[in-house]
Amino acid sequence: MDLAEIDESGKGLQFFGRTKVERLEKIEGQPNVYLLQTTIELERPNQAVPKAGQFYLIRSAKSAVHYNRPISVYHSEVWTSGEGKKKVLVQFMILEKGRGTGELCHMTFWDDISVIGPLGTPWPLEGCRDVAKKNKGRAKICIVGGGIGVAPVANLASSLPDGSYDFYAAFKSGSYGLDRVRANRLEITTDDGSCGKCGMLPCALTKEAVLAAGYELILACGPTPALVYVHKSCRKRHRILCGRRQAFGQN
């Protein structure tokens, strides 16, 4: 879903409007990673809700930049209010890197946010669940996240049965975004050795480890070097699905 879609009456299925900052905090131990939370009140019951792997285009309503930034959904919850309004709580994990993300990371409570979405191709959740069901009690799904790319794959992981996957997370220092990950095996690497194994992704996700585990599906999201490594290491024997960095909103 990369383009705006409409229903049979010609009305948009994506949300296009403003929401409020409900929660904004810096991730402990990280110099430039923030958690932003907002709630979207849908105009119609048939409007789209986010699926794991999708993103929203967001921007501070008071922004000096011209374009909304694409930010992957880290977590979402859907419910119906007492007044019958369908609402979606959405959490974003944002790496502050450029002017646009800098504005998002330094808003104040109840500031207005310009929001468009959800957009993008979701992870194949049903396919993942089929693999998990077929291999009950065995982790045949491998999920890989690098840096801020952990957010969209952690969203996927939280949608799968506990223990049905192995999860590999690589960071520069410390770790974050893993609160809802219930992996059979959780491997963390850090460049500075502050958490998990000291080193980069290849320290944990080796070709030997992949072959021994016999994964049927590998899903990865992160910086280009990490995705290249995953592809080269696993492409001969496994189905690999990769998320691109473009939806991390680093500008």
PDB file of C-alpha atoms in Angstrom:
ATOM      1  CA  MET A   1       0.000   0.000   0.000  1.00  0.00           C
ATOM      2  CA  ASP A   2       2.400   2.684  -1.243  1.00  0.00           C
ATOM      3  CA  LEU A   3      -0.267   4.945  -2.745  1.00  0.00           C
ATOM      4  CA  ALA A   4      -3.422   6.374  -1.236  1.00  0.00           C
ATOM      5  CA  GLU A   5      -6.360   3.995  -1.749  1.00  0.00           C
ATOM      6  CA  ILE A   6     -10.069   4.747  -1.855  1.00  0.00           C
ATOM      7  CA  ASP A   7     -13.234   2.804  -1.060  1.00  0.00           C
ATOM      8  CA  GLU A   8     -16.241   2.259  -3.316  1.00  0.00           C
ATOM      9  CA  SER A   9     -17.617   5.678  -2.380  1.00  0.00           C
ATOM     10  CA  GLY A  10     -14.399   7.434  -3.343  1.00  0.00           C
ATOM     11  CA  LYS A  11     -13.266   8.159   0.212  1.00  0.00           C
ATOM     12  CA  GLY A  12      -9.685   7.531   1.278  1.00  0.00           C
ATOM     13  CA  LEU A  13      -8.768   4.434   3.253  1.00  0.00           C
ATOM     14  CA  GLN A  14      -5.692   6.086   4.765  1.00  0.00           C
ATOM     15  CA  PHE A  15      -5.859   8.607   7.571  1.00  0.00           C
ATOM     16  CA  PHE A  16      -4.907  12.136   6.552  1.00  0.00           C
ATOM     17  CA  GLY A  17      -5.032  14.673   9.335  1.00  0.00           C
ATOM     18  CA  ARG A  18      -3.624  15.778  12.679  1.00  0.00           C
ATOM     19  CA  THR A  19      -3.123  14.032  15.987  1.00  0.00           C
ATOM     20  CA  LYS A  20      -1.582  15.013  19.335  1.00  0.00           C
ATOM     21  CA  VAL A  21       1.690  14.087  21.032  1.00  0.00           C
ATOM     22  CA  GLU A  22       0.681  11.872  23.967  1.00  0.00           C
ATOM     23  CA  ARG A  23       4.076  10.530  24.911  1.00  0.00           C
ATOM     24  CA  LEU A  24       7.575  11.572  23.919  1.00  0.00           C
ATOM     25  CA  GLU A  25      10.668  10.319  25.673  1.00  0.00           C
ATOM     26  CA  LYS A  26      14.306   9.677  25.028  1.00  0.00           C
ATOM     27  CA  ILE A  27      15.284   6.005  25.118  1.00  0.00           C
ATOM     28  CA  GLU A  28      17.471   5.365  28.142  1.00  0.00           C
ATOM     29  CA  GLY A  29      21.141   4.984  27.282  1.00  0.00           C
ATOM     30  CA  GLN A  30      20.716   6.270  23.708  1.00  0.00           C
ATOM     31  CA  PRO A  31      21.919   9.733  22.645  1.00  0.00           C
ATOM     32  CA  ASN A  32      19.491  10.190  19.762  1.00  0.00           C
ATOM     33  CA  VAL A  33      16.668   7.624  19.841  1.00  0.00           C
ATOM     34  CA  TYR A  34      13.165   8.650  20.951  1.00  0.00           C
ATOM     35  CA  LEU A  35       9.760   7.030  21.480  1.00  0.00           C
ATOM     36  CA  LEU A  36       6.777   9.011  20.174  1.00  0.00           C
ATOM     37  CA  GLN A  37       3.175   8.005  20.851  1.00  0.00           C
ATOM     38  CA  THR A  38      -0.051   9.356  19.407  1.00  0.00           C
ATOM     39  CA  THR A  39      -3.647   8.208  18.950  1.00  0.00           C
ATOM     40  CA  ILE A  40      -5.453   8.379  15.611  1.00  0.00           C
ATOM     41  CA  GLU A  41      -9.234   8.667  15.595  1.00  0.00           C
ATOM     42  CA  LEU A  42     -10.453   7.192  12.323  1.00  0.00           C
ATOM     43  CA  GLU A  43     -13.221   8.986  10.451  1.00  0.00           C
ATOM     44  CA  ARG A  44     -14.818   5.772   9.169  1.00  0.00           C
ATOM     45  CA  PRO A  45     -14.790   2.137  10.383  1.00  0.00           C
ATOM     46  CA  ASN A  46     -13.346   0.866   7.076  1.00  0.00           C
ATOM     47  CA  GLN A  47     -10.246   3.052   7.199  1.00  0.00           C
ATOM     48  CA  ALA A  48      -6.947   1.178   7.292  1.00  0.00           C
ATOM     49  CA  VAL A  49      -5.152   0.309  10.518  1.00  0.00           C
ATOM     50  CA  PRO A  50      -1.383  -0.315  10.539  1.00  0.00           C
ATOM     51  CA  LYS A  51       0.068  -3.764   9.958  1.00  0.00           C
ATOM     52  CA  ALA A  52       3.540  -4.872  11.019  1.00  0.00           C
ATOM     53  CA  GLY A  53       6.063  -3.448   8.549  1.00  0.00           C
ATOM     54  CA  GLN A  54       4.043  -0.393   7.535  1.00  0.00           C
ATOM     55  CA  PHE A  55       4.825   3.252   8.213  1.00  0.00           C
ATOM     56  CA  TYR A  56       3.219   6.670   8.494  1.00  0.00           C
ATOM     57  CA  LEU A  57       4.344   9.968   7.014  1.00  0.00           C
ATOM     58  CA  ILE A  58       4.581  12.279  10.004  1.00  0.00           C
ATOM     59  CA  ARG A  59       5.732  15.824  10.671  1.00  0.00           C
ATOM     60  CA  SER A  60       5.416  18.398  13.400  1.00  0.00           C
ATOM     61  CA  ALA A  61       2.499  20.662  12.461  1.00  0.00           C
ATOM     62  CA  LYS A  62       4.760  23.633  13.278  1.00  0.00           C
ATOM     63  CA  SER A  63       7.563  22.233  11.139  1.00  0.00           C
ATOM     64  CA  ALA A  64       9.825  24.320   8.959  1.00  0.00           C
ATOM     65  CA  VAL A  65      10.426  21.365   6.627  1.00  0.00           C
ATOM     66  CA  HIS A  66       8.190  20.784   3.623  1.00  0.00           C
ATOM     67  CA  TYR A  67       7.713  17.018   3.695  1.00  0.00           C
ATOM     68  CA  ASN A  68       6.480  14.488   6.238  1.00  0.00           C
ATOM     69  CA  ARG A  69       9.052  11.896   7.300  1.00  0.00           C
ATOM     70  CA  PRO A  70       8.367   8.154   6.794  1.00  0.00           C
ATOM     71  CA  ILE A  71       8.543   6.485  10.219  1.00  0.00           C
ATOM     72  CA  SER A  72       7.931   2.764  10.750  1.00  0.00           C
ATOM     73  CA  VAL A  73       5.345   1.648  13.279  1.00  0.00           C
ATOM     74  CA  TYR A  74       6.969   0.185  16.384  1.00  0.00           C
ATOM     75  CA  HIS A  75       3.726  -0.762  18.136  1.00  0.00           C
ATOM     76  CA  SER A  76       0.000  -0.223  17.610  1.00  0.00           C
ATOM     77  CA  GLU A  77      -3.285  -1.024  19.339  1.00  0.00           C
ATOM     78  CA  VAL A  78      -6.809  -0.686  17.924  1.00  0.00           C
ATOM     79  CA  TRP A  79      -9.962  -0.198  19.964  1.00  0.00           C
ATOM     80  CA  THR A  80     -13.414   1.361  19.835  1.00  0.00           C
ATOM     81  CA  SER A  81     -14.320   4.196  22.204  1.00  0.00           C
ATOM     82  CA  GLY A  82     -17.546   4.428  24.187  1.00  0.00           C
ATOM     83  CA  GLU A  83     -18.842   6.786  21.523  1.00  0.00           C
ATOM     84  CA  GLY A  84     -18.277   4.129  18.865  1.00  0.00           C
ATOM     85  CA  LYS A  85     -15.204   5.803  17.365  1.00  0.00           C
ATOM     86  CA  LYS A  86     -12.462   3.486  16.087  1.00  0.00           C
ATOM     87  CA  LYS A  87      -9.088   4.575  17.452  1.00  0.00           C
ATOM     88  CA  VAL A  88      -5.496   3.489  16.854  1.00  0.00           C
ATOM     89  CA  LEU A  89      -2.709   4.039  19.357  1.00  0.00           C
ATOM     90  CA  VAL A  90       0.576   4.193  17.447  1.00  0.00           C
ATOM     91  CA  GLN A  91       4.131   4.242  18.775  1.00  0.00           C
ATOM     92  CA  PHE A  92       7.113   5.281  16.679  1.00  0.00           C
ATOM     93  CA  MET A  93      10.777   4.809  17.477  1.00  0.00           C
ATOM     94  CA  ILE A  94      12.708   7.665  15.878  1.00  0.00           C
ATOM     95  CA  LEU A  95      16.421   8.161  15.276  1.00  0.00           C
ATOM     96  CA  GLU A  96      17.193  11.874  15.449  1.00  0.00           C
ATOM     97  CA  LYS A  97      19.516  12.583  12.566  1.00  0.00           C
ATOM     98  CA  GLY A  98      18.300  15.493  10.433  1.00  0.00           C
ATOM     99  CA  ARG A  99      16.115  18.555  10.725  1.00  0.00           C
ATOM    100  CA  GLY A 100      12.793  16.788  10.232  1.00  0.00           C
ATOM    101  CA  THR A 101      13.398  14.054  12.810  1.00  0.00           C
ATOM    102  CA  GLY A 102      14.977  16.634  15.110  1.00  0.00           C
ATOM    103  CA  GLU A 103      11.703  18.566  15.151  1.00  0.00           C
ATOM    104  CA  LEU A 104       9.725  15.386  15.852  1.00  0.00           C
ATOM    105  CA  CYS A 105      11.991  14.397  18.722  1.00  0.00           C
ATOM    106  CA  HIS A 106      11.729  17.770  20.460  1.00  0.00           C
ATOM    107  CA  MET A 107       8.016  18.484  20.348  1.00  0.00           C
ATOM    108  CA  THR A 108       6.097  18.974  23.594  1.00  0.00           C
ATOM    109  CA  PHE A 109       3.031  17.185  24.956  1.00  0.00           C
ATOM    110  CA  TRP A 110      -0.186  17.825  23.021  1.00  0.00           C
ATOM    111  CA  ASP A 111       1.630  19.433  20.091  1.00  0.00           C
ATOM    112  CA  ASP A 112      -0.067  18.733  16.760  1.00  0.00           C
ATOM    113  CA  ILE A 113       1.392  16.121  14.399  1.00  0.00           C
ATOM    114  CA  SER A 114       0.606  15.900  10.684  1.00  0.00           C
ATOM    115  CA  VAL A 115      -0.082  12.202   9.962  1.00  0.00           C
ATOM    116  CA  ILE A 116      -0.681  10.283   6.715  1.00  0.00           C
ATOM    117  CA  GLY A 117      -1.026   6.509   6.504  1.00  0.00           C
ATOM    118  CA  PRO A 118      -0.591   3.671   6.998  1.00  0.00           C
ATOM    119  CA  LEU A 119       1.571   3.117   3.927  1.00  0.00           C
ATOM    120  CA  GLY A 120       4.051   0.539   2.683  1.00  0.00           C
ATOM    121  CA  THR A 121       4.053  -3.215   2.193  1.00  0.00           C
ATOM    122  CA  PRO A 122       3.517  -5.127   5.454  1.00  0.00           C
ATOM    123  CA  TRP A 123       5.503  -8.154   6.541  1.00  0.00           C
ATOM    124  CA  PRO A 124       3.893 -11.467   5.424  1.00  0.00           C
ATOM    125  CA  LEU A 125       2.327 -12.091   8.817  1.00  0.00           C
ATOM    126  CA  GLU A 126       0.073 -14.959   7.720  1.00  0.00           C
ATOM    127  CA  GLY A 127       2.991 -16.706   6.042  1.00  0.00           C
ATOM    128  CA  CYS A 128       5.033 -16.350   9.222  1.00  0.00           C
ATOM    129  CA  ARG A 129       2.192 -17.754  11.301  1.00  0.00           C
ATOM    130  CA  ASP A 130       1.895 -20.698   8.922  1.00  0.00           C
ATOM    131  CA  VAL A 131       5.590 -21.488   9.377  1.00  0.00           C
ATOM    132  CA  ALA A 132       5.215 -21.171  13.154  1.00  0.00           C
ATOM    133  CA  LYS A 133       2.151 -23.441  13.203  1.00  0.00           C
ATOM    134  CA  LYS A 134       3.821 -26.067  11.021  1.00  0.00           C
ATOM    135  CA  ASN A 135       6.892 -26.112  13.275  1.00  0.00           C
ATOM    136  CA  LYS A 136       5.248 -25.870  16.689  1.00  0.00           C
ATOM    137  CA  GLY A 137       7.889 -26.057  19.397  1.00  0.00           C
ATOM    138  CA  ARG A 138      10.700 -25.300  16.934  1.00  0.00           C
ATOM    139  CA  ALA A 139      11.926 -21.851  15.895  1.00  0.00           C
ATOM    140  CA  LYS A 140      12.173 -21.912  12.103  1.00  0.00           C
ATOM    141  CA  ILE A 141      11.819 -18.156  11.627  1.00  0.00           C
ATOM    142  CA  CYS A 142      14.837 -15.868  11.932  1.00  0.00           C
ATOM    143  CA  ILE A 143      14.241 -12.154  12.563  1.00  0.00           C
ATOM    144  CA  VAL A 144      17.132  -9.699  12.253  1.00  0.00           C
ATOM    145  CA  GLY A 145      17.190  -6.031  13.233  1.00  0.00           C
ATOM    146  CA  GLY A 146      20.026  -3.533  13.030  1.00  0.00           C
ATOM    147  CA  GLY A 147      19.944  -0.259  14.977  1.00  0.00           C
ATOM    148  CA  ILE A 148      16.692   1.655  14.524  1.00  0.00           C
ATOM    149  CA  GLY A 149      15.684  -1.115  12.093  1.00  0.00           C
ATOM    150  CA  VAL A 150      14.836  -3.175  15.175  1.00  0.00           C
ATOM    151  CA  ALA A 151      11.556  -1.226  15.528  1.00  0.00           C
ATOM    152  CA  PRO A 152       9.636  -2.652  12.531  1.00  0.00           C
ATOM    153  CA  VAL A 153      10.860  -6.218  13.054  1.00  0.00           C
ATOM    154  CA  ALA A 154      10.097  -6.042  16.782  1.00  0.00           C
ATOM    155  CA  ASN A 155       6.565  -5.082  15.746  1.00  0.00           C
ATOM    156  CA  LEU A 156       6.436  -8.221  13.600  1.00  0.00           C
ATOM    157  CA  ALA A 157       7.884 -10.396  16.367  1.00  0.00           C
ATOM    158  CA  SER A 158       5.251  -9.256  18.861  1.00  0.00           C
ATOM    159  CA  SER A 159       2.570 -10.452  16.410  1.00  0.00           C
ATOM    160  CA  LEU A 160       3.926 -14.022  16.336  1.00  0.00           C
ATOM    161  CA  PRO A 161       3.540 -16.831  18.895  1.00  0.00           C
ATOM    162  CA  ASP A 162       6.050 -16.686  21.744  1.00  0.00           C
ATOM    163  CA  GLY A 163       9.133 -18.787  21.066  1.00  0.00           C
ATOM    164  CA  SER A 164       8.308 -19.357  17.383  1.00  0.00           C
ATOM    165  CA  TYR A 165      11.310 -17.358  16.154  1.00  0.00           C
ATOM    166  CA  ASP A 166      14.929 -16.506  16.884  1.00  0.00           C
ATOM    167  CA  PHE A 167      15.753 -12.808  17.067  1.00  0.00           C
ATOM    168  CA  TYR A 168      19.112 -11.180  16.310  1.00  0.00           C
ATOM    169  CA  ALA A 169      19.570  -7.499  17.208  1.00  0.00           C
ATOM    170  CA  ALA A 170      22.675  -5.438  16.459  1.00  0.00           C
ATOM    171  CA  PHE A 171      23.373  -2.017  18.028  1.00  0.00           C
ATOM    172  CA  LYS A 172      26.236   0.439  18.391  1.00  0.00           C
ATOM    173  CA  SER A 173      25.757   0.630  22.158  1.00  0.00           C
ATOM    174  CA  GLY A 174      23.142  -0.690  24.555  1.00  0.00           C
ATOM    175  CA  SER A 175      19.834  -2.049  23.302  1.00  0.00           C
ATOM    176  CA  TYR A 176      16.252  -0.886  22.842  1.00  0.00           C
ATOM    177  CA  GLY A 177      12.927  -1.848  21.285  1.00  0.00           C
ATOM    178  CA  LEU A 178      12.984  -5.429  22.579  1.00  0.00           C
ATOM    179  CA  ASP A 179      10.361  -5.192  25.346  1.00  0.00           C
ATOM    180  CA  ARG A 180       7.743  -7.195  23.424  1.00  0.00           C
ATOM    181  CA  VAL A 181      10.121  -9.682  21.823  1.00  0.00           C
ATOM    182  CA  ARG A 182       9.481 -13.201  23.140  1.00  0.00           C
ATOM    183  CA  ALA A 183      12.030 -15.147  21.138  1.00  0.00           C
ATOM    184  CA  ASN A 184      13.159 -18.739  21.452  1.00  0.00           C
ATOM    185  CA  ARG A 185      16.659 -17.327  21.185  1.00  0.00           C
ATOM    186  CA  LEU A 186      17.575 -13.656  21.549  1.00  0.00           C
ATOM    187  CA  GLU A 187      21.069 -12.665  20.437  1.00  0.00           C
ATOM    188  CA  ILE A 188      22.284  -9.082  20.929  1.00  0.00           C
ATOM    189  CA  THR A 189      25.518  -7.599  19.612  1.00  0.00           C
ATOM    190  CA  THR A 190      26.961  -4.163  20.335  1.00  0.00           C
ATOM    191  CA  ASP A 191      29.946  -2.461  18.780  1.00  0.00           C
ATOM    192  CA  ASP A 192      31.265  -1.417  22.199  1.00  0.00           C
ATOM    193  CA  GLY A 193      30.410  -4.603  24.098  1.00  0.00           C
ATOM    194  CA  SER A 194      28.009  -2.796  26.444  1.00  0.00           C
ATOM    195  CA  CYS A 195      25.284  -5.409  25.887  1.00  0.00           C
ATOM    196  CA  GLY A 196      25.399  -8.959  24.577  1.00  0.00           C
ATOM    197  CA  LYS A 197      28.332  -9.961  22.393  1.00  0.00           C
ATOM    198  CA  CYS A 198      31.000  -7.422  21.532  1.00  0.00           C
ATOM    199  CA  GLY A 199      31.092  -6.864  17.790  1.00  0.00           C
ATOM    200  CA  MET A 200      28.737  -6.593  14.860  1.00  0.00           C
ATOM    201  CA  LEU A 201      25.987  -8.849  13.511  1.00  0.00           C
ATOM    202  CA  PRO A 202      28.336 -11.547  12.060  1.00  0.00           C
ATOM    203  CA  CYS A 203      29.505 -12.303  15.602  1.00  0.00           C
ATOM    204  CA  ALA A 204      26.131 -13.870  16.329  1.00  0.00           C
ATOM    205  CA  LEU A 205      24.448 -14.625  13.010  1.00  0.00           C
ATOM    206  CA  THR A 206      27.031 -16.882  11.404  1.00  0.00           C
ATOM    207  CA  LYS A 207      26.511 -19.074   8.356  1.00  0.00           C
ATOM    208  CA  GLU A 208      27.029 -22.091  10.607  1.00  0.00           C
ATOM    209  CA  ALA A 209      24.331 -20.909  13.024  1.00  0.00           C
ATOM    210  CA  VAL A 210      21.868 -20.373  10.174  1.00  0.00           C
ATOM    211  CA  LEU A 211      22.503 -23.834   8.714  1.00  0.00           C
ATOM    212  CA  ALA A 212      22.263 -25.508  12.117  1.00  0.00           C
ATOM    213  CA  ALA A 213      18.947 -23.836  12.893  1.00  0.00           C
ATOM    214  CA  GLY A 214      17.423 -24.784   9.536  1.00  0.00           C
ATOM    215  CA  TYR A 215      15.384 -21.594   9.213  1.00  0.00           C
ATOM    216  CA  GLU A 216      12.581 -21.619   6.660  1.00  0.00           C
ATOM    217  CA  LEU A 217      12.163 -17.847   6.626  1.00  0.00           C
ATOM    218  CA  ILE A 218      14.518 -14.970   7.418  1.00  0.00           C
ATOM    219  CA  LEU A 219      13.234 -11.408   7.821  1.00  0.00           C
ATOM    220  CA  ALA A 220      15.620  -8.498   8.237  1.00  0.00           C
ATOM    221  CA  CYS A 221      15.553  -4.725   8.574  1.00  0.00           C
ATOM    222  CA  GLY A 222      18.481  -2.403   9.188  1.00  0.00           C
ATOM    223  CA  PRO A 223      21.344  -0.505   7.581  1.00  0.00           C
ATOM    224  CA  THR A 224      22.470  -1.576   4.126  1.00  0.00           C
ATOM    225  CA  PRO A 225      25.701  -3.363   5.229  1.00  0.00           C
ATOM    226  CA  ALA A 226      23.695  -5.565   7.607  1.00  0.00           C
ATOM    227  CA  LEU A 227      21.151  -6.453   4.915  1.00  0.00           C
ATOM    228  CA  VAL A 228      23.920  -7.233   2.427  1.00  0.00           C
ATOM    229  CA  TYR A 229      25.535  -9.535   4.979  1.00  0.00           C
ATOM    230  CA  VAL A 230      22.261 -11.348   5.680  1.00  0.00           C
ATOM    231  CA  HIS A 231      21.597 -11.750   1.971  1.00  0.00           C
ATOM    232  CA  LYS A 232      25.047 -13.107   1.183  1.00  0.00           C
ATOM    233  CA  SER A 233      25.061 -15.438   4.168  1.00  0.00           C
ATOM    234  CA  CYS A 234      21.639 -16.946   3.679  1.00  0.00           C
ATOM    235  CA  ARG A 235      20.480 -16.517   0.088  1.00  0.00           C
ATOM    236  CA  LYS A 236      21.320 -20.014  -1.155  1.00  0.00           C
ATOM    237  CA  ARG A 237      19.066 -21.902   1.233  1.00  0.00           C
ATOM    238  CA  HIS A 238      16.459 -19.560   2.628  1.00  0.00           C
ATOM    239  CA  ARG A 239      13.636 -17.192   1.772  1.00  0.00           C
ATOM    240  CA  ILE A 240      14.774 -13.733   2.781  1.00  0.00           C
ATOM    241  CA  LEU A 241      12.613 -10.636   3.169  1.00  0.00           C
ATOM    242  CA  CYS A 242      14.264  -7.303   3.846  1.00  0.00           C
ATOM    243  CA  GLY A 243      12.966  -3.925   4.988  1.00  0.00           C
ATOM    244  CA  ARG A 244      14.716  -0.864   3.627  1.00  0.00           C
ATOM    245  CA  ARG A 245      16.068   2.008   5.674  1.00  0.00           C
ATOM    246  CA  GLN A 246      13.896   4.504   3.800  1.00  0.00           C
ATOM    247  CA  ALA A 247      11.046   4.045   6.270  1.00  0.00           C
ATOM    248  CA  PHE A 248      13.131   4.858   9.330  1.00  0.00           C
ATOM    249  CA  GLY A 249      12.812   8.635   8.968  1.00  0.00           C
ATOM    250  CA  GLN A 250      16.382   9.769   9.507  1.00  0.00           C
ATOM    251  CA  ASN A 251      16.208  13.114   7.730  1.00  0.00           C
TER     252      ASN A 251
END
